[in-house]
Amino acid sequence: MSDPVHQLRAVLSKYWGYDSFRPLQLETMQAVLAGRDSLVVLPTGGGKSLCYQAPAMCQEGTAVIVSPLISLMKDQVDAARACGIPASLLNSSLNISERREVLQELKAGKIKLLYVAPERLTPSGLLTDLSQTKLSFIAIDEAHCVSQWGHDFRPHYRELYRLREGFPDVSLHAFTATATERVRLDVIEQLQLKQPEILIGNFDRPNLTYRAENKSEVVSQIDDVIRRHEGESGIVYAITRKEVDRLSETLKYMGHKVRPYHAGLTDKERKDNQEAFIDDRVTTIIATVAFGMGIDKSDVRYVVHAAMPQSLEHYQQESGRAGRDGLEAECCLFFGGDDVMMWKHILGDKEPEQYRHAMASLNKIADYCRVSICRHQALVKHFGQELDADCGSACDICLNEREEVDESLVLGQKILSSVYRQQQRFGVEYTAQVLKGSNEARIVQNGHEKLSTWG
Ligand code: ADP
Ligand code: ZN
């Protein structure tokens, strides 16, 4: 066999027409070819798919790719076939005869890349079929789904340890775009990776400009962002379906070309709205987090969060959908005290340990919103990395856009003093009203208009 690097280069050029590797692609592909288990964390747009597609073309046998989303799988198979790679998929979208056909091709050794849904990998199902096939390796895409500490835990992923048991001699390769140290360790443990090669890419996205602003008039704040990007594509995320509907109606009324997207719409509505966005018939999608995974639109110029997301992992992934073409794009996060309350309410039915974890994640993103350190620096730090220098000009902090308050020490003292005099029993909104000197009924009922901090 010729030198693996040479072989990989030839495949890259023959099937994709690319002449160089993106950062860590070569190292990742070499681990695959060497049959060494690996865990690879590369940011969105980093080129993960090639990391398993190219080695699959250099080896005998079929590479199995476990992927969580049916829509994503189909796109990947179509894209691979368009490059001349024999790829197929097995998931619940196939009927019996289509399924039989794929299995026959598999047995005949005609498939180089087989995408499968995790729920198919049961002992009575696909595991048996695969045991009669020559496998080159197994790749697990979106591997963070295996960990309950990740932001997108999927119970079916938990069953994937069966792959290690069923195929002890086939190497396993876990890929994800987002994983904190804890999630990485959990992925290794859950999948029973054997002394894996761990490759972690650079998390910074220098072409994105990050801003985080207090919510005042959120609709007009969003309106400003959309106007800055006249005619360009963008995504606005909101927490609830109700808020998505409210924002879409208001922004539409204001003359913007927007469409909503959330789980309460019919499949057809969702599909139509998504296609209108991809084909540039509308500029802006207003969505819950249900939107985005597997959507390959590289020219998204802005991602707005109309409220604080539930964790920095979510934020990194959602904001990361901006600027995948490498050109400049903007990410604006509008936050308010009520967002934390909203998340506490939504996450309230989790098991105690998971609830604690969710609250810790919530606090981290709330800190991110408030602190005055370079946002690029803060984001990569969350993923265990550090930049040599602050971004300088690609975040609100470095651009000096944040309003500074005069005499912040005295102001802080006044706030704490009011909290103390209110017997530490009232929240942010209430305290702000007292400090501003409101005559609201509840304040008068509590006698708080008589406090020295009132007004
Ligand atoms: P990810 O899954 O990590 O988000 P993809 O695998 O979808 O990223 O790759 C993002 C884009 O980059 C795709 O359009 C892909 O064809 C392109 N790409 C990947 N590797 C290379 C490379 N070595 N040279 C040029 N383009 C590449
Ligand atoms: Zn900065």
XYZ file of C-alpha atoms and ligand atoms in Angstrom:
483
model
C 0.000 0.000 0.000
C 1.313 3.459 -0.832
C 1.983 6.099 1.790
C -1.310 7.057 3.535
C -0.801 10.826 3.229
C -0.201 10.489 -0.475
C -3.244 8.266 -0.814
C -5.469 10.651 1.148
C -4.332 13.600 -0.968
C -5.151 11.686 -4.122
C -8.634 10.820 -2.837
C -9.267 14.423 -1.722
C -8.412 15.684 -5.136
C -10.151 12.931 -7.105
C -13.535 12.996 -5.347
C -13.787 16.554 -4.037
C -11.327 18.528 -6.095
C -9.656 19.921 -2.944
C -5.906 20.386 -2.821
C -5.248 20.854 0.892
C -6.464 19.719 4.281
C -8.257 21.877 6.812
C -6.697 22.001 10.314
C -6.615 18.548 11.945
C -8.249 16.806 8.992
C -5.073 14.986 8.055
C -4.339 13.915 11.651
C -7.914 12.705 11.997
C -7.829 10.749 8.759
C -4.514 9.166 9.706
C -5.992 7.904 12.986
C -8.834 6.366 11.018
C -6.493 4.673 8.580
C -4.285 3.438 11.412
C -7.342 1.768 12.946
C -6.877 3.702 16.161
C -9.988 4.814 18.089
C -10.382 8.569 18.150
C -12.366 11.460 19.533
C -12.398 14.489 17.276
C -13.817 17.867 18.230
C -13.891 20.255 15.303
C -15.996 23.420 15.139
C -18.972 23.634 12.816
C -17.769 24.065 9.271
C -14.408 22.550 10.154
C -14.903 19.743 7.656
C -15.744 16.745 9.812
C -17.526 14.725 7.142
C -14.422 14.494 4.987
C -12.513 13.121 7.964
C -14.365 9.839 7.619
C -15.423 9.992 3.982
C -11.891 10.273 2.575
C -10.394 7.392 4.620
C -13.388 5.230 3.684
C -12.300 5.581 0.058
C -8.752 4.472 0.906
C -9.777 1.239 2.584
C -11.458 -2.013 1.790
C -14.876 -2.679 3.246
C -17.759 -0.474 4.333
C -17.504 2.440 6.735
C -20.522 2.788 9.009
C -21.536 6.326 9.987
C -23.979 6.700 12.882
C -25.935 9.906 12.507
C -28.844 11.242 14.569
C -30.924 13.056 11.978
C -32.716 11.562 9.026
C -32.663 14.800 7.020
C -28.945 15.256 7.635
C -28.244 11.680 6.570
C -30.020 12.050 3.281
C -28.151 15.264 2.457
C -24.838 13.619 3.250
C -25.615 10.573 1.116
C -26.713 12.775 -1.784
C -23.581 14.907 -1.493
C -21.300 11.866 -1.337
C -22.977 10.256 -4.352
C -22.637 13.494 -6.270
C -18.865 13.172 -5.749
C -18.964 9.610 -7.060
C -18.811 7.846 -3.706
C -21.011 4.752 -3.260
C -23.023 5.808 -0.212
C -26.351 4.580 1.180
C -28.448 4.919 4.280
C -30.580 2.767 6.521
C -33.198 4.491 8.628
C -36.939 4.563 9.193
C -37.530 6.561 6.006
C -36.965 3.456 3.835
C -39.718 0.999 2.931
C -39.146 -2.752 3.095
C -38.015 -3.208 -0.493
C -35.642 -0.223 -0.368
C -34.211 -1.608 2.812
C -33.732 -5.054 1.298
C -31.971 -3.527 -1.679
C -29.491 -1.661 0.557
C -28.809 -4.823 2.552
C -28.121 -6.748 -0.655
C -25.689 -4.114 -1.856
C -24.071 -4.179 1.554
C -23.574 -7.949 1.399
C -22.178 -7.620 -2.108
C -19.599 -5.161 -0.777
C -20.816 -2.359 -3.030
C -21.248 0.307 -0.341
C -18.288 2.353 0.892
C -20.239 4.611 3.259
C -23.324 3.415 5.086
C -25.215 6.002 7.164
C -27.351 4.473 9.895
C -29.717 5.766 12.560
C -28.709 4.728 16.102
C -32.090 3.144 16.811
C -31.449 0.614 14.014
C -28.384 -0.781 15.747
C -30.128 -3.446 17.802
C -29.016 -7.081 18.191
C -32.084 -8.283 16.271
C -31.626 -5.583 13.635
C -28.681 -4.059 11.903
C -25.984 -5.372 14.249
C -26.538 -8.846 12.835
C -26.489 -7.624 9.240
C -23.278 -5.732 9.876
C -21.616 -8.717 11.485
C -21.766 -10.415 8.083
C -20.126 -7.450 6.389
C -16.511 -6.393 6.091
C -16.347 -3.086 7.938
C -13.497 -0.617 7.497
C -14.365 1.452 10.597
C -17.289 3.001 12.461
C -17.746 6.759 12.812
C -20.196 8.308 15.265
C -21.322 11.748 14.198
C -22.680 14.288 16.725
C -21.119 12.097 19.402
C -22.001 14.529 22.201
C -25.542 13.087 21.942
C -24.202 10.114 23.907
C -23.629 12.212 27.024
C -26.293 13.463 29.336
C -23.907 16.310 30.186
C -24.025 17.466 26.591
C -26.784 19.690 25.317
C -28.527 17.203 23.069
C -28.649 13.876 24.869
C -30.344 11.107 22.909
C -31.141 7.884 24.739
C -30.550 5.736 21.632
C -26.946 6.910 21.589
C -26.504 5.225 24.952
C -26.901 1.861 23.232
C -23.919 2.468 20.993
C -21.564 0.682 23.377
C -22.966 -2.406 21.627
C -20.826 -1.454 18.650
C -17.709 -1.890 20.742
C -18.964 -5.211 22.032
C -20.156 -6.454 18.658
C -17.100 -5.293 16.690
C -14.113 -5.437 19.010
C -11.644 -5.297 16.129
C -13.185 -2.409 14.200
C -12.020 1.067 15.201
C -14.525 3.593 16.552
C -14.274 7.302 15.807
C -16.383 9.866 17.633
C -16.979 13.285 16.041
C -18.575 16.375 17.492
C -18.511 20.144 17.135
C -19.153 20.904 20.712
C -17.911 19.215 23.810
C -16.654 20.478 27.107
C -14.006 18.412 28.856
C -16.653 16.618 30.885
C -18.623 15.658 27.784
C -15.470 14.449 26.034
C -14.595 12.143 28.900
C -18.141 10.884 29.023
C -18.160 10.143 25.281
C -14.947 8.124 25.651
C -16.382 6.176 28.538
C -19.840 5.567 27.090
C -18.535 4.407 23.724
C -15.743 2.443 25.410
C -13.110 3.974 23.156
C -9.749 2.229 23.518
C -6.853 4.635 24.208
C -8.321 7.054 21.717
C -6.373 9.657 19.846
C -7.957 12.923 21.001
C -7.908 15.756 18.482
C -9.428 19.093 19.372
C -9.668 21.897 16.858
C -9.535 25.601 17.397
C -12.868 26.811 18.726
C -12.553 30.432 17.833
C -14.567 31.743 14.903
C -12.676 34.932 14.049
C -15.105 35.980 11.313
C -17.988 36.271 13.788
C -18.614 39.474 15.737
C -20.271 38.753 19.072
C -22.477 41.147 20.993
C -24.515 40.647 24.169
C -26.918 43.380 25.200
C -29.508 43.848 27.871
C -33.019 43.488 26.512
C -34.912 46.741 26.559
C -37.192 46.850 23.547
C -36.281 43.516 22.061
C -38.325 43.928 18.878
C -36.631 47.178 18.004
C -33.240 45.721 18.941
C -33.873 42.866 16.498
C -35.197 45.304 13.923
C -31.883 47.200 14.137
C -29.890 44.044 13.451
C -32.051 43.040 10.484
C -31.738 46.569 9.059
C -27.964 46.433 9.364
C -28.149 43.371 7.093
C -30.675 44.496 4.524
C -31.459 41.647 2.128
C -29.060 39.234 3.845
C -29.983 35.943 5.510
C -30.294 35.573 9.256
C -31.784 33.499 12.048
C -33.563 34.814 15.145
C -33.866 32.338 18.010
C -36.527 32.607 20.710
C -37.197 30.245 23.607
C -40.886 29.459 23.162
C -43.204 28.817 20.222
C -45.440 31.621 21.444
C -42.563 34.059 21.337
C -41.577 32.845 17.861
C -45.126 33.498 16.642
C -45.284 36.899 18.312
C -41.929 38.017 16.901
C -42.681 36.746 13.382
C -45.983 38.574 13.274
C -44.518 41.817 14.577
C -41.452 41.754 12.339
C -43.574 40.870 9.320
C -45.863 43.772 10.136
C -42.770 45.984 10.246
C -42.026 44.976 6.672
C -39.397 42.265 7.086
C -39.461 39.063 5.062
C -39.636 36.521 7.865
C -41.040 33.024 8.448
C -41.545 31.134 11.711
C -40.174 27.670 12.504
C -41.068 25.564 15.535
C -42.357 22.133 16.509
C -45.962 23.386 16.699
C -46.170 23.923 12.927
C -47.140 21.099 10.576
C -44.367 19.190 8.802
C -45.368 20.877 5.586
C -45.263 24.390 7.046
C -41.858 23.736 8.547
C -40.519 22.318 5.303
C -41.940 25.204 3.236
C -40.527 27.832 5.573
C -37.141 26.186 5.679
C -36.997 25.930 1.898
C -38.065 29.556 1.488
C -35.123 30.493 3.708
C -32.598 28.253 1.946
C -33.712 29.560 -1.471
C -33.534 33.192 -0.269
C -37.230 33.852 -0.770
C -37.349 35.121 2.802
C -34.396 36.663 4.592
C -35.062 35.739 8.191
C -36.192 32.627 10.018
C -37.652 33.172 13.475
C -37.237 29.882 15.282
C -36.966 27.838 18.406
C -33.896 25.627 18.779
C -35.810 23.064 16.705
C -34.314 24.863 13.701
C -30.801 24.596 12.445
C -29.258 21.160 12.888
C -28.370 19.829 9.511
C -29.279 23.000 7.654
C -26.496 23.674 5.232
C -26.737 27.374 4.460
C -23.327 28.936 4.490
C -24.228 32.599 3.927
C -26.134 33.273 7.157
C -24.948 36.805 8.012
C -26.533 37.192 11.456
C -27.817 35.029 14.285
C -29.870 36.853 16.897
C -30.931 35.437 20.245
C -34.080 37.227 21.370
C -33.459 35.716 24.789
C -30.600 33.993 26.560
C -30.048 30.372 25.478
C -29.814 27.699 28.166
C -26.067 27.106 27.966
C -22.868 28.272 26.290
C -22.799 24.992 24.356
C -26.180 25.850 22.871
C -24.997 29.370 22.179
C -21.834 28.219 20.477
C -23.736 25.806 18.283
C -26.598 28.155 17.382
C -24.473 31.262 16.840
C -22.020 29.044 14.933
C -24.552 28.778 12.106
C -23.544 32.299 11.097
C -20.754 32.833 8.587
C -19.958 29.248 7.686
C -18.576 30.568 4.399
C -15.814 32.253 6.397
C -17.042 35.772 5.602
C -17.973 38.281 8.294
C -21.156 37.687 10.234
C -22.725 38.984 13.414
C -24.100 37.217 16.515
C -26.270 39.264 18.885
C -27.562 37.966 22.159
C -30.282 39.952 23.950
C -30.687 38.897 27.558
C -32.810 39.816 30.542
C -33.420 38.666 34.099
C -36.683 36.997 33.102
C -34.823 34.595 30.754
C -33.271 32.825 33.735
C -36.698 32.499 35.353
C -38.121 31.139 32.120
C -35.417 28.471 31.862
C -35.834 27.507 35.498
C -39.481 26.951 34.778
C -38.853 24.955 31.585
C -36.073 22.834 33.101
C -37.937 22.338 36.366
C -39.025 18.757 35.685
C -35.503 17.354 35.270
C -34.030 14.817 37.686
C -32.218 16.535 40.592
C -28.697 15.862 39.325
C -29.512 16.956 35.801
C -31.340 19.984 37.134
C -28.253 21.024 39.083
C -26.146 20.613 35.989
C -28.627 22.646 33.915
C -28.591 25.431 36.511
C -24.789 25.517 36.518
C -24.837 25.825 32.695
C -27.423 28.579 32.957
C -25.254 30.504 35.418
C -22.265 30.215 33.103
C -24.060 31.780 30.178
C -25.589 34.439 32.431
C -22.027 35.299 33.516
C -20.925 35.393 29.895
C -23.630 37.977 29.176
C -22.575 40.216 32.028
C -18.790 40.099 32.214
C -16.548 42.551 30.439
C -14.003 40.247 28.865
C -13.502 39.699 25.152
C -16.345 37.432 23.993
C -14.102 35.366 21.735
C -11.812 34.819 24.708
C -14.743 33.924 27.006
C -16.220 31.422 24.550
C -13.031 29.514 23.816
C -12.217 29.488 27.512
C -15.447 27.640 28.178
C -14.185 24.908 25.871
C -10.830 24.769 27.619
C -8.832 26.913 25.208
C -7.183 30.302 25.295
C -6.469 32.892 22.621
C -3.076 34.596 22.475
C -4.788 37.986 22.423
C -8.280 39.468 22.660
C -10.057 39.747 19.339
C -9.535 43.503 19.320
C -12.401 44.375 17.015
C -14.888 41.515 16.763
C -16.934 41.816 19.934
C -18.866 44.515 21.768
C -16.345 44.518 24.623
C -13.252 45.049 22.455
C -15.159 47.550 20.329
C -15.966 49.470 23.500
C -19.654 49.465 22.730
C -20.765 48.633 26.205
C -22.152 51.552 28.150
C -20.252 52.120 31.347
C -22.160 53.337 34.374
C -20.840 56.300 36.328
C -19.837 55.587 39.912
C -20.479 51.872 39.650
C -19.277 51.250 43.198
C -21.836 53.596 44.756
C -24.536 52.245 42.474
C -23.689 48.688 43.520
C -23.832 49.685 47.163
C -27.259 51.237 46.698
C -28.595 48.108 45.025
C -27.279 45.809 47.757
C -28.558 48.114 50.430
C -32.036 48.032 48.910
C -31.960 44.248 48.613
C -30.987 44.071 52.288
C -33.706 46.483 53.388
C -36.258 44.475 51.408
C -35.323 41.523 53.677
C -33.630 39.854 50.655
C -36.999 38.492 49.597
C -37.554 40.153 46.206
C -36.219 39.662 42.682
C -34.406 41.826 40.153
C -37.436 43.500 38.598
C -38.955 44.389 41.924
C -35.718 45.778 43.326
C -35.205 47.867 40.210
C -38.684 49.318 40.635
C -37.991 50.235 44.251
C -34.696 51.875 43.300
C -36.393 53.803 40.535
C -39.066 55.024 42.967
C -42.119 53.235 41.598
C -45.529 53.658 43.268
C -46.740 50.234 42.121
C -49.372 48.737 44.428
C -47.180 45.817 45.532
C -44.394 48.179 46.551
C -46.726 50.410 48.543
C -48.394 47.351 50.144
C -45.007 46.211 51.368
C -44.228 49.672 52.658
C -41.143 49.791 50.480
C -41.841 53.308 49.258
C -40.639 54.348 52.704
C -37.187 52.758 52.350
C -34.249 55.145 52.078
C -33.261 53.402 48.848
C -36.651 54.086 47.232
C -36.158 56.466 44.353
P -18.791 20.138 9.550
O -19.547 18.840 9.418
O -17.546 20.012 10.364
O -19.650 21.292 9.982
P -18.536 19.877 6.711
O -17.969 18.519 6.683
O -19.977 20.046 6.378
O -18.256 20.553 8.124
O -17.635 20.821 5.804
C -17.927 22.188 5.640
C -17.591 22.611 4.219
O -16.183 22.641 4.047
C -18.137 21.656 3.172
O -18.682 22.432 2.134
C -16.901 20.891 2.726
O -17.003 20.418 1.402
C -15.807 21.924 2.863
N -14.488 21.318 3.091
C -14.195 20.328 3.947
N -12.881 19.987 3.885
C -12.324 20.808 2.953
C -10.984 20.976 2.425
N -9.972 20.222 2.859
N -10.806 21.911 1.485
C -11.848 22.681 1.064
N -13.091 22.579 1.511
C -13.354 21.656 2.440
Zn -13.085 40.774 21.746
